[in-house]
PDB file of C-alpha atoms in Angstrom:
ATOM      1  CA  UNK A1001     -11.906  21.458  31.528  1.00 89.00           C
ATOM      2  CA  UNK A1002     -13.466  22.220  28.159  1.00 93.00           C
ATOM      3  CA  UNK A1003     -11.699  21.191  24.982  1.00 94.00           C
ATOM      4  CA  UNK A1004     -12.432  21.937  21.385  1.00 93.00           C
ATOM      5  CA  UNK A1005     -12.890  18.807  19.279  1.00 93.00           C
ATOM      6  CA  UNK A1006     -12.908  18.079  15.569  1.00 92.00           C
ATOM      7  CA  UNK A1007     -16.242  16.331  15.393  1.00 89.00           C
ATOM      8  CA  UNK A1008     -18.173  17.072  18.612  1.00 90.00           C
ATOM      9  CA  UNK A1009     -17.711  20.744  19.209  1.00 91.00           C
ATOM     10  CA  UNK A1010     -16.768  21.879  22.732  1.00 94.00           C
ATOM     11  CA  UNK A1011     -16.608  18.952  25.096  1.00 93.00           C
ATOM     12  CA  UNK A1012     -16.232  18.880  28.862  1.00 94.00           C
ATOM     13  CA  UNK A1013     -13.431  16.537  29.886  1.00 93.00           C
ATOM     14  CA  UNK A1014     -12.429  15.453  33.375  1.00 93.00           C
ATOM     15  CA  UNK A1015      -8.704  15.467  34.165  1.00 91.00           C
ATOM     16  CA  UNK A1016      -8.817  11.723  34.960  1.00 92.00           C
ATOM     17  CA  UNK A1017     -10.285  10.881  31.567  1.00 94.00           C
ATOM     18  CA  UNK A1018      -7.255  12.163  29.706  1.00 96.00           C
ATOM     19  CA  UNK A1019      -4.693   9.806  28.362  1.00 96.00           C
ATOM     20  CA  UNK A1020      -1.119  10.835  27.994  1.00 97.00           C
ATOM     21  CA  UNK A1021       1.320   9.832  25.239  1.00 96.00           C
ATOM     22  CA  UNK A1022       4.614  10.814  26.806  1.00 93.00           C
ATOM     23  CA  UNK A1023       6.383  10.299  23.415  1.00 88.00           C
ATOM     24  CA  UNK A1024       3.516  11.503  21.270  1.00 89.00           C
ATOM     25  CA  UNK A1025       2.114   9.485  18.408  1.00 94.00           C
ATOM     26  CA  UNK A1026       3.986   8.763  15.198  1.00 95.00           C
ATOM     27  CA  UNK A1027       2.897  11.491  12.783  1.00 95.00           C
ATOM     28  CA  UNK A1028       1.715  13.673  15.707  1.00 95.00           C
ATOM     29  CA  UNK A1029       4.795  13.767  17.858  1.00 93.00           C
ATOM     30  CA  UNK A1030       3.999  17.221  19.180  1.00 93.00           C
ATOM     31  CA  UNK A1031       0.836  16.249  21.039  1.00 95.00           C
ATOM     32  CA  UNK A1032       0.781  14.509  24.373  1.00 96.00           C
ATOM     33  CA  UNK A1033      -2.723  14.794  25.800  1.00 96.00           C
ATOM     34  CA  UNK A1034      -5.672  12.958  24.315  1.00 97.00           C
ATOM     35  CA  UNK A1035      -9.124  11.844  25.239  1.00 97.00           C
ATOM     36  CA  UNK A1036     -11.344   8.991  23.939  1.00 96.00           C
ATOM     37  CA  UNK A1037     -14.798  10.072  22.884  1.00 95.00           C
ATOM     38  CA  UNK A1038     -17.474   7.536  21.895  1.00 93.00           C
ATOM     39  CA  UNK A1039     -18.637   7.912  18.306  1.00 92.00           C
ATOM     40  CA  UNK A1040     -21.476   5.484  17.915  1.00 89.00           C
ATOM     41  CA  UNK A1041     -24.272   4.377  20.263  1.00 86.00           C
ATOM     42  CA  UNK A1042     -22.944   0.914  20.798  1.00 86.00           C
ATOM     43  CA  UNK A1043     -19.437   1.920  21.813  1.00 87.00           C
ATOM     44  CA  UNK A1044     -17.465   0.267  19.055  1.00 92.00           C
ATOM     45  CA  UNK A1045     -15.859   3.326  17.544  1.00 94.00           C
ATOM     46  CA  UNK A1046     -14.034   5.959  19.565  1.00 95.00           C
ATOM     47  CA  UNK A1047     -12.388   9.228  18.517  1.00 95.00           C
ATOM     48  CA  UNK A1048      -8.876   9.605  19.916  1.00 97.00           C
ATOM     49  CA  UNK A1049      -9.041  13.394  20.181  1.00 96.00           C
ATOM     50  CA  UNK A1050      -6.089  15.623  20.935  1.00 96.00           C
ATOM     51  CA  UNK A1051      -6.768  17.929  23.890  1.00 96.00           C
ATOM     52  CA  UNK A1052      -4.230  20.391  22.438  1.00 95.00           C
ATOM     53  CA  UNK A1053      -5.133  20.505  18.764  1.00 94.00           C
ATOM     54  CA  UNK A1054      -8.800  20.202  17.698  1.00 94.00           C
ATOM     55  CA  UNK A1055      -7.936  19.044  14.149  1.00 93.00           C
ATOM     56  CA  UNK A1056      -6.091  15.947  15.422  1.00 95.00           C
ATOM     57  CA  UNK A1057      -8.639  13.171  15.918  1.00 95.00           C
ATOM     58  CA  UNK A1058      -8.239   9.529  14.945  1.00 96.00           C
ATOM     59  CA  UNK A1059     -10.865   6.745  14.974  1.00 95.00           C
ATOM     60  CA  UNK A1060      -9.882   3.778  17.139  1.00 97.00           C
ATOM     61  CA  UNK A1061     -11.532   0.477  17.989  1.00 96.00           C
ATOM     62  CA  UNK A1062     -10.808  -2.594  20.078  1.00 96.00           C
ATOM     63  CA  UNK A1063      -8.973  -4.810  17.591  1.00 96.00           C
ATOM     64  CA  UNK A1064     -10.463  -7.883  19.290  1.00 95.00           C
ATOM     65  CA  UNK A1065     -13.896  -7.033  17.985  1.00 94.00           C
ATOM     66  CA  UNK A1066     -12.562  -7.592  14.489  1.00 93.00           C
ATOM     67  CA  UNK A1067      -9.645  -9.974  14.986  1.00 94.00           C
ATOM     68  CA  UNK A1068     -10.328 -12.298  17.909  1.00 93.00           C
ATOM     69  CA  UNK A1069      -7.008 -14.068  17.615  1.00 93.00           C
ATOM     70  CA  UNK A1070      -4.927 -10.903  17.560  1.00 95.00           C
ATOM     71  CA  UNK A1071      -1.957 -11.140  19.884  1.00 94.00           C
ATOM     72  CA  UNK A1072       1.400  -9.619  20.612  1.00 94.00           C
ATOM     73  CA  UNK A1073       3.792  -9.327  23.465  1.00 92.00           C
ATOM     74  CA  UNK A1074       4.112  -6.304  25.722  1.00 92.00           C
ATOM     75  CA  UNK A1075       7.810  -5.955  26.372  1.00 89.00           C
ATOM     76  CA  UNK A1076       9.299  -5.222  29.745  1.00 90.00           C
ATOM     77  CA  UNK A1077      10.233  -1.698  28.786  1.00 89.00           C
ATOM     78  CA  UNK A1078       6.698  -0.945  27.669  1.00 92.00           C
ATOM     79  CA  UNK A1079       5.281  -2.255  30.960  1.00 94.00           C
ATOM     80  CA  UNK A1080       7.777  -0.089  32.767  1.00 93.00           C
ATOM     81  CA  UNK A1081       7.074   3.037  30.696  1.00 93.00           C
ATOM     82  CA  UNK A1082       3.324   2.750  31.266  1.00 95.00           C
ATOM     83  CA  UNK A1083       3.531   1.532  34.889  1.00 95.00           C
ATOM     84  CA  UNK A1084       1.699  -1.678  33.997  1.00 96.00           C
ATOM     85  CA  UNK A1085       1.459  -4.057  36.925  1.00 93.00           C
ATOM     86  CA  UNK A1086      -1.212  -6.530  35.911  1.00 92.00           C
ATOM     87  CA  UNK A1087      -3.134  -7.514  32.751  1.00 91.00           C
ATOM     88  CA  UNK A1088      -6.223  -5.674  33.903  1.00 93.00           C
ATOM     89  CA  UNK A1089      -4.338  -2.373  33.671  1.00 94.00           C
ATOM     90  CA  UNK A1090      -4.132  -2.692  29.912  1.00 96.00           C
ATOM     91  CA  UNK A1091      -6.625  -1.698  27.224  1.00 97.00           C
ATOM     92  CA  UNK A1092      -5.703  -2.010  23.553  1.00 97.00           C
ATOM     93  CA  UNK A1093      -6.986   0.083  20.709  1.00 98.00           C
ATOM     94  CA  UNK A1094      -6.213   0.018  17.017  1.00 97.00           C
ATOM     95  CA  UNK A1095      -6.343   2.926  14.649  1.00 97.00           C
ATOM     96  CA  UNK A1096      -8.928   2.711  11.879  1.00 96.00           C
ATOM     97  CA  UNK A1097      -8.391   4.412   8.552  1.00 95.00           C
ATOM     98  CA  UNK A1098     -11.868   5.225   7.225  1.00 94.00           C
ATOM     99  CA  UNK A1099     -12.249   5.169   3.476  1.00 92.00           C
ATOM    100  CA  UNK A1100     -15.001   5.490   0.925  1.00 88.00           C
ATOM    101  CA  UNK A1101     -16.687   3.168   0.229  1.00 87.00           C
ATOM    102  CA  UNK A1102     -16.729   2.106   3.917  1.00 88.00           C
ATOM    103  CA  UNK A1103     -15.726  -1.491   3.139  1.00 88.00           C
ATOM    104  CA  UNK A1104     -12.357  -0.203   1.965  1.00 91.00           C
ATOM    105  CA  UNK A1105     -11.643   0.999   5.531  1.00 93.00           C
ATOM    106  CA  UNK A1106      -8.694  -0.658   7.301  1.00 95.00           C
ATOM    107  CA  UNK A1107      -7.398  -1.302  10.786  1.00 96.00           C
ATOM    108  CA  UNK A1108      -3.758  -0.929  11.764  1.00 97.00           C
ATOM    109  CA  UNK A1109      -2.719  -4.044  13.597  1.00 96.00           C
ATOM    110  CA  UNK A1110       0.985  -3.296  13.387  1.00 96.00           C
ATOM    111  CA  UNK A1111       0.822  -0.384  15.748  1.00 97.00           C
ATOM    112  CA  UNK A1112      -1.574  -1.029  18.622  1.00 97.00           C
ATOM    113  CA  UNK A1113      -2.247   1.761  21.120  1.00 98.00           C
ATOM    114  CA  UNK A1114      -1.654   0.566  24.643  1.00 97.00           C
ATOM    115  CA  UNK A1115      -3.406   2.416  27.456  1.00 97.00           C
ATOM    116  CA  UNK A1116      -2.885   1.850  31.177  1.00 97.00           C
ATOM    117  CA  UNK A1117      -6.421   2.590  32.347  1.00 95.00           C
ATOM    118  CA  UNK A1118      -5.274   3.108  35.926  1.00 94.00           C
ATOM    119  CA  UNK A1119      -2.926   5.980  35.305  1.00 95.00           C
ATOM    120  CA  UNK A1120      -3.865   7.157  31.784  1.00 96.00           C
ATOM    121  CA  UNK A1121      -0.390   6.529  30.355  1.00 97.00           C
ATOM    122  CA  UNK A1122      -0.481   5.456  26.743  1.00 97.00           C
ATOM    123  CA  UNK A1123       1.835   4.598  23.915  1.00 96.00           C
ATOM    124  CA  UNK A1124       1.578   3.413  20.322  1.00 96.00           C
ATOM    125  CA  UNK A1125       3.569   0.249  20.117  1.00 95.00           C
ATOM    126  CA  UNK A1126       5.258  -0.619  16.817  1.00 94.00           C
ATOM    127  CA  UNK A1127       5.412  -4.394  16.492  1.00 93.00           C
ATOM    128  CA  UNK A1128       8.674  -5.674  15.121  1.00 84.00           C
ATOM    129  CA  UNK A1129       7.660  -8.932  13.578  1.00 77.00           C
ATOM    130  CA  UNK A1130       5.807  -8.561  10.362  1.00 76.00           C
ATOM    131  CA  UNK A1131       2.810 -10.754  10.950  1.00 89.00           C
ATOM    132  CA  UNK A1132       0.570  -7.702  11.322  1.00 94.00           C
ATOM    133  CA  UNK A1133       0.476  -4.786   8.928  1.00 92.00           C
ATOM    134  CA  UNK A1134      -0.831  -1.276   8.952  1.00 94.00           C
ATOM    135  CA  UNK A1135      -3.821  -2.127   6.723  1.00 93.00           C
ATOM    136  CA  UNK A1136      -5.980  -5.068   7.564  1.00 95.00           C
ATOM    137  CA  UNK A1137      -9.528  -5.234   6.314  1.00 93.00           C
ATOM    138  CA  UNK A1138     -12.222  -4.139   8.727  1.00 87.00           C
ATOM    139  CA  UNK A1139     -14.856  -6.227   7.075  1.00 76.00           C
ATOM    140  CA  UNK A1140     -12.882  -9.465   6.898  1.00 61.00           C
ATOM    141  CA  UNK A1141     -14.650 -12.779   6.843  1.00 52.00           C
ATOM    142  CA  UNK A1142     -12.797 -14.893   9.437  1.00 51.00           C
ATOM    143  CA  UNK A1143     -13.544 -14.706  13.141  1.00 48.00           C
ATOM    144  CA  UNK A1144     -17.289 -15.001  12.797  1.00 47.00           C
ATOM    145  CA  UNK A1145     -18.916 -11.890  14.209  1.00 53.00           C
ATOM    146  CA  UNK A1146     -19.151  -8.980  11.872  1.00 54.00           C
ATOM    147  CA  UNK A1147     -18.560  -5.582  13.426  1.00 59.00           C
ATOM    148  CA  UNK A1148     -17.931  -3.297  10.513  1.00 61.00           C
ATOM    149  CA  UNK A1149     -21.598  -2.462  10.377  1.00 60.00           C
ATOM    150  CA  UNK A1150     -21.867   0.577   8.129  1.00 62.00           C
TER     151      UNK A1150
ATOM    152  CA  UNK B 715      24.490  14.582   7.921  1.00 94.00           C
ATOM    153  CA  UNK B 716      27.687  13.163   9.340  1.00 94.00           C
ATOM    154  CA  UNK B 717      29.094  10.513   7.079  1.00 96.00           C
ATOM    155  CA  UNK B 718      31.708   8.043   8.323  1.00 96.00           C
ATOM    156  CA  UNK B 719      33.556   5.180   6.634  1.00 95.00           C
ATOM    157  CA  UNK B 720      33.556   1.936   8.584  1.00 96.00           C
ATOM    158  CA  UNK B 721      34.684  -1.610   7.815  1.00 95.00           C
ATOM    159  CA  UNK B 722      33.005  -4.779   8.976  1.00 96.00           C
ATOM    160  CA  UNK B 723      33.662  -5.237  12.652  1.00 96.00           C
ATOM    161  CA  UNK B 724      34.137  -1.524  13.315  1.00 97.00           C
ATOM    162  CA  UNK B 725      31.748   0.593  15.343  1.00 97.00           C
ATOM    163  CA  UNK B 726      30.634   4.109  15.964  1.00 97.00           C
ATOM    164  CA  UNK B 727      29.462   5.418  19.264  1.00 97.00           C
ATOM    165  CA  UNK B 728      26.493   7.788  19.647  1.00 96.00           C
ATOM    166  CA  UNK B 729      26.495   9.640  22.914  1.00 94.00           C
ATOM    167  CA  UNK B 730      27.478   7.769  26.049  1.00 94.00           C
ATOM    168  CA  UNK B 731      25.505   4.645  25.646  1.00 95.00           C
ATOM    169  CA  UNK B 732      24.750   3.738  22.030  1.00 97.00           C
ATOM    170  CA  UNK B 733      27.082   1.622  19.927  1.00 97.00           C
ATOM    171  CA  UNK B 734      26.377   0.924  16.292  1.00 97.00           C
ATOM    172  CA  UNK B 735      28.477  -1.848  14.814  1.00 97.00           C
ATOM    173  CA  UNK B 736      28.895  -2.892  11.248  1.00 97.00           C
ATOM    174  CA  UNK B 737      28.590  -6.653  11.560  1.00 97.00           C
ATOM    175  CA  UNK B 738      29.043  -7.499   7.918  1.00 97.00           C
ATOM    176  CA  UNK B 739      28.882  -6.049   4.451  1.00 96.00           C
ATOM    177  CA  UNK B 740      27.709  -8.364   1.717  1.00 94.00           C
ATOM    178  CA  UNK B 741      26.350  -7.735  -1.745  1.00 93.00           C
ATOM    179  CA  UNK B 742      25.190  -4.195  -1.095  1.00 92.00           C
ATOM    180  CA  UNK B 743      23.629  -5.114   2.241  1.00 95.00           C
ATOM    181  CA  UNK B 744      25.017  -3.935   5.520  1.00 96.00           C
ATOM    182  CA  UNK B 745      24.238  -5.820   8.691  1.00 96.00           C
ATOM    183  CA  UNK B 746      24.189  -3.536  11.713  1.00 97.00           C
ATOM    184  CA  UNK B 747      24.368  -4.436  15.345  1.00 97.00           C
ATOM    185  CA  UNK B 748      22.970  -1.883  17.792  1.00 97.00           C
ATOM    186  CA  UNK B 749      23.794  -1.746  21.429  1.00 97.00           C
ATOM    187  CA  UNK B 750      21.502   0.749  23.127  1.00 96.00           C
ATOM    188  CA  UNK B 751      19.731   1.188  26.436  1.00 93.00           C
ATOM    189  CA  UNK B 752      16.318  -0.526  26.510  1.00 87.00           C
ATOM    190  CA  UNK B 753      14.403   2.824  26.686  1.00 84.00           C
ATOM    191  CA  UNK B 754      15.824   3.759  23.286  1.00 88.00           C
ATOM    192  CA  UNK B 755      13.395   2.568  20.640  1.00 88.00           C
ATOM    193  CA  UNK B 756      14.901   1.285  17.426  1.00 91.00           C
ATOM    194  CA  UNK B 757      12.784   0.876  14.336  1.00 91.00           C
ATOM    195  CA  UNK B 758      13.482   0.414  10.641  1.00 91.00           C
ATOM    196  CA  UNK B 759      12.957   3.892   9.224  1.00 94.00           C
ATOM    197  CA  UNK B 760      10.399   2.725   6.597  1.00 94.00           C
ATOM    198  CA  UNK B 761       8.329   0.973   9.289  1.00 93.00           C
ATOM    199  CA  UNK B 762       8.240   4.110  11.484  1.00 94.00           C
ATOM    200  CA  UNK B 763       7.404   6.217   8.418  1.00 96.00           C
ATOM    201  CA  UNK B 764       4.598   3.784   7.492  1.00 95.00           C
ATOM    202  CA  UNK B 765       3.038   4.183  10.938  1.00 96.00           C
ATOM    203  CA  UNK B 766       3.382   7.968  10.750  1.00 96.00           C
ATOM    204  CA  UNK B 767       1.707   8.111   7.380  1.00 96.00           C
ATOM    205  CA  UNK B 768      -1.031   5.671   8.401  1.00 96.00           C
ATOM    206  CA  UNK B 769      -1.810   7.787  11.473  1.00 97.00           C
ATOM    207  CA  UNK B 770      -1.840  10.932   9.416  1.00 96.00           C
ATOM    208  CA  UNK B 771      -4.159   9.378   6.866  1.00 95.00           C
ATOM    209  CA  UNK B 772      -6.407   7.998   9.597  1.00 95.00           C
ATOM    210  CA  UNK B 773      -6.906  11.499  10.942  1.00 93.00           C
ATOM    211  CA  UNK B 774      -8.233  12.671   7.609  1.00 92.00           C
ATOM    212  CA  UNK B 775     -11.508  11.425   6.310  1.00 86.00           C
ATOM    213  CA  UNK B 776     -14.758  12.850   5.054  1.00 83.00           C
ATOM    214  CA  UNK B 777     -17.293  13.690   7.732  1.00 82.00           C
ATOM    215  CA  UNK B 778     -20.065  11.702   6.116  1.00 84.00           C
ATOM    216  CA  UNK B 779     -18.095   8.559   7.031  1.00 87.00           C
ATOM    217  CA  UNK B 780     -18.267   9.705  10.639  1.00 85.00           C
ATOM    218  CA  UNK B 781     -21.997  10.260  10.283  1.00 85.00           C
ATOM    219  CA  UNK B 782     -22.226   6.729   9.001  1.00 85.00           C
ATOM    220  CA  UNK B 783     -20.462   5.461  12.172  1.00 84.00           C
ATOM    221  CA  UNK B 784     -22.509   7.655  14.505  1.00 83.00           C
ATOM    222  CA  UNK B 785     -25.778   6.275  13.169  1.00 80.00           C
ATOM    223  CA  UNK B 786     -24.676   2.649  13.154  1.00 71.00           C
ATOM    224  CA  UNK B 787     -26.583   0.433  15.504  1.00 59.00           C
ATOM    225  CA  UNK B 788     -26.336  -3.129  16.607  1.00 48.00           C
ATOM    226  CA  UNK B 789     -29.086  -4.651  14.477  1.00 43.00           C
TER     227      UNK B 789
END
């Protein structure tokens, strides 16, 4: 099917590429169906685009590209909700808030987006302990490799 | 909004399966115990609101930032 996107015009999307947030996303509770569209050539940044509302599009990345030691526990209920059977089912994304200048951009490590790649079920998890916050630096020094290229 | 007076140790029940108990009241702080089915998510309101507002803000940025990302290469 064709969907209208915020940044890429009309895009053809296969049904099996869609990811479904059964409970919506905080702030966008009304939308369930999304798709991940690559933004850059090297596949670091993706647009999490609503299939239902063109104006809803968030930039997401793999948090491990920026914070190698990032970790949290996937509770039993979460595994049940998303039908997760094994670690390979799971892909984690974090929402990036882009700001100007670019180095002020931040990554939300408190609310990772969990996707079961086998069935397309997804959910934004809100971590209870307060080790991780909503605004960590994208261009931080630790962890060696630098991925916040622009 | 429904407002109820409760003492420490007293509870209210929401629906069939949620119990909200006032565990203690001390110095302007109320400690609540919540008994709810596992599928019911419980968050501190300000934390949920922070995630909502961060998502909303993340969905709004100038398009030249996106152009910057689009043109970024691994070099």
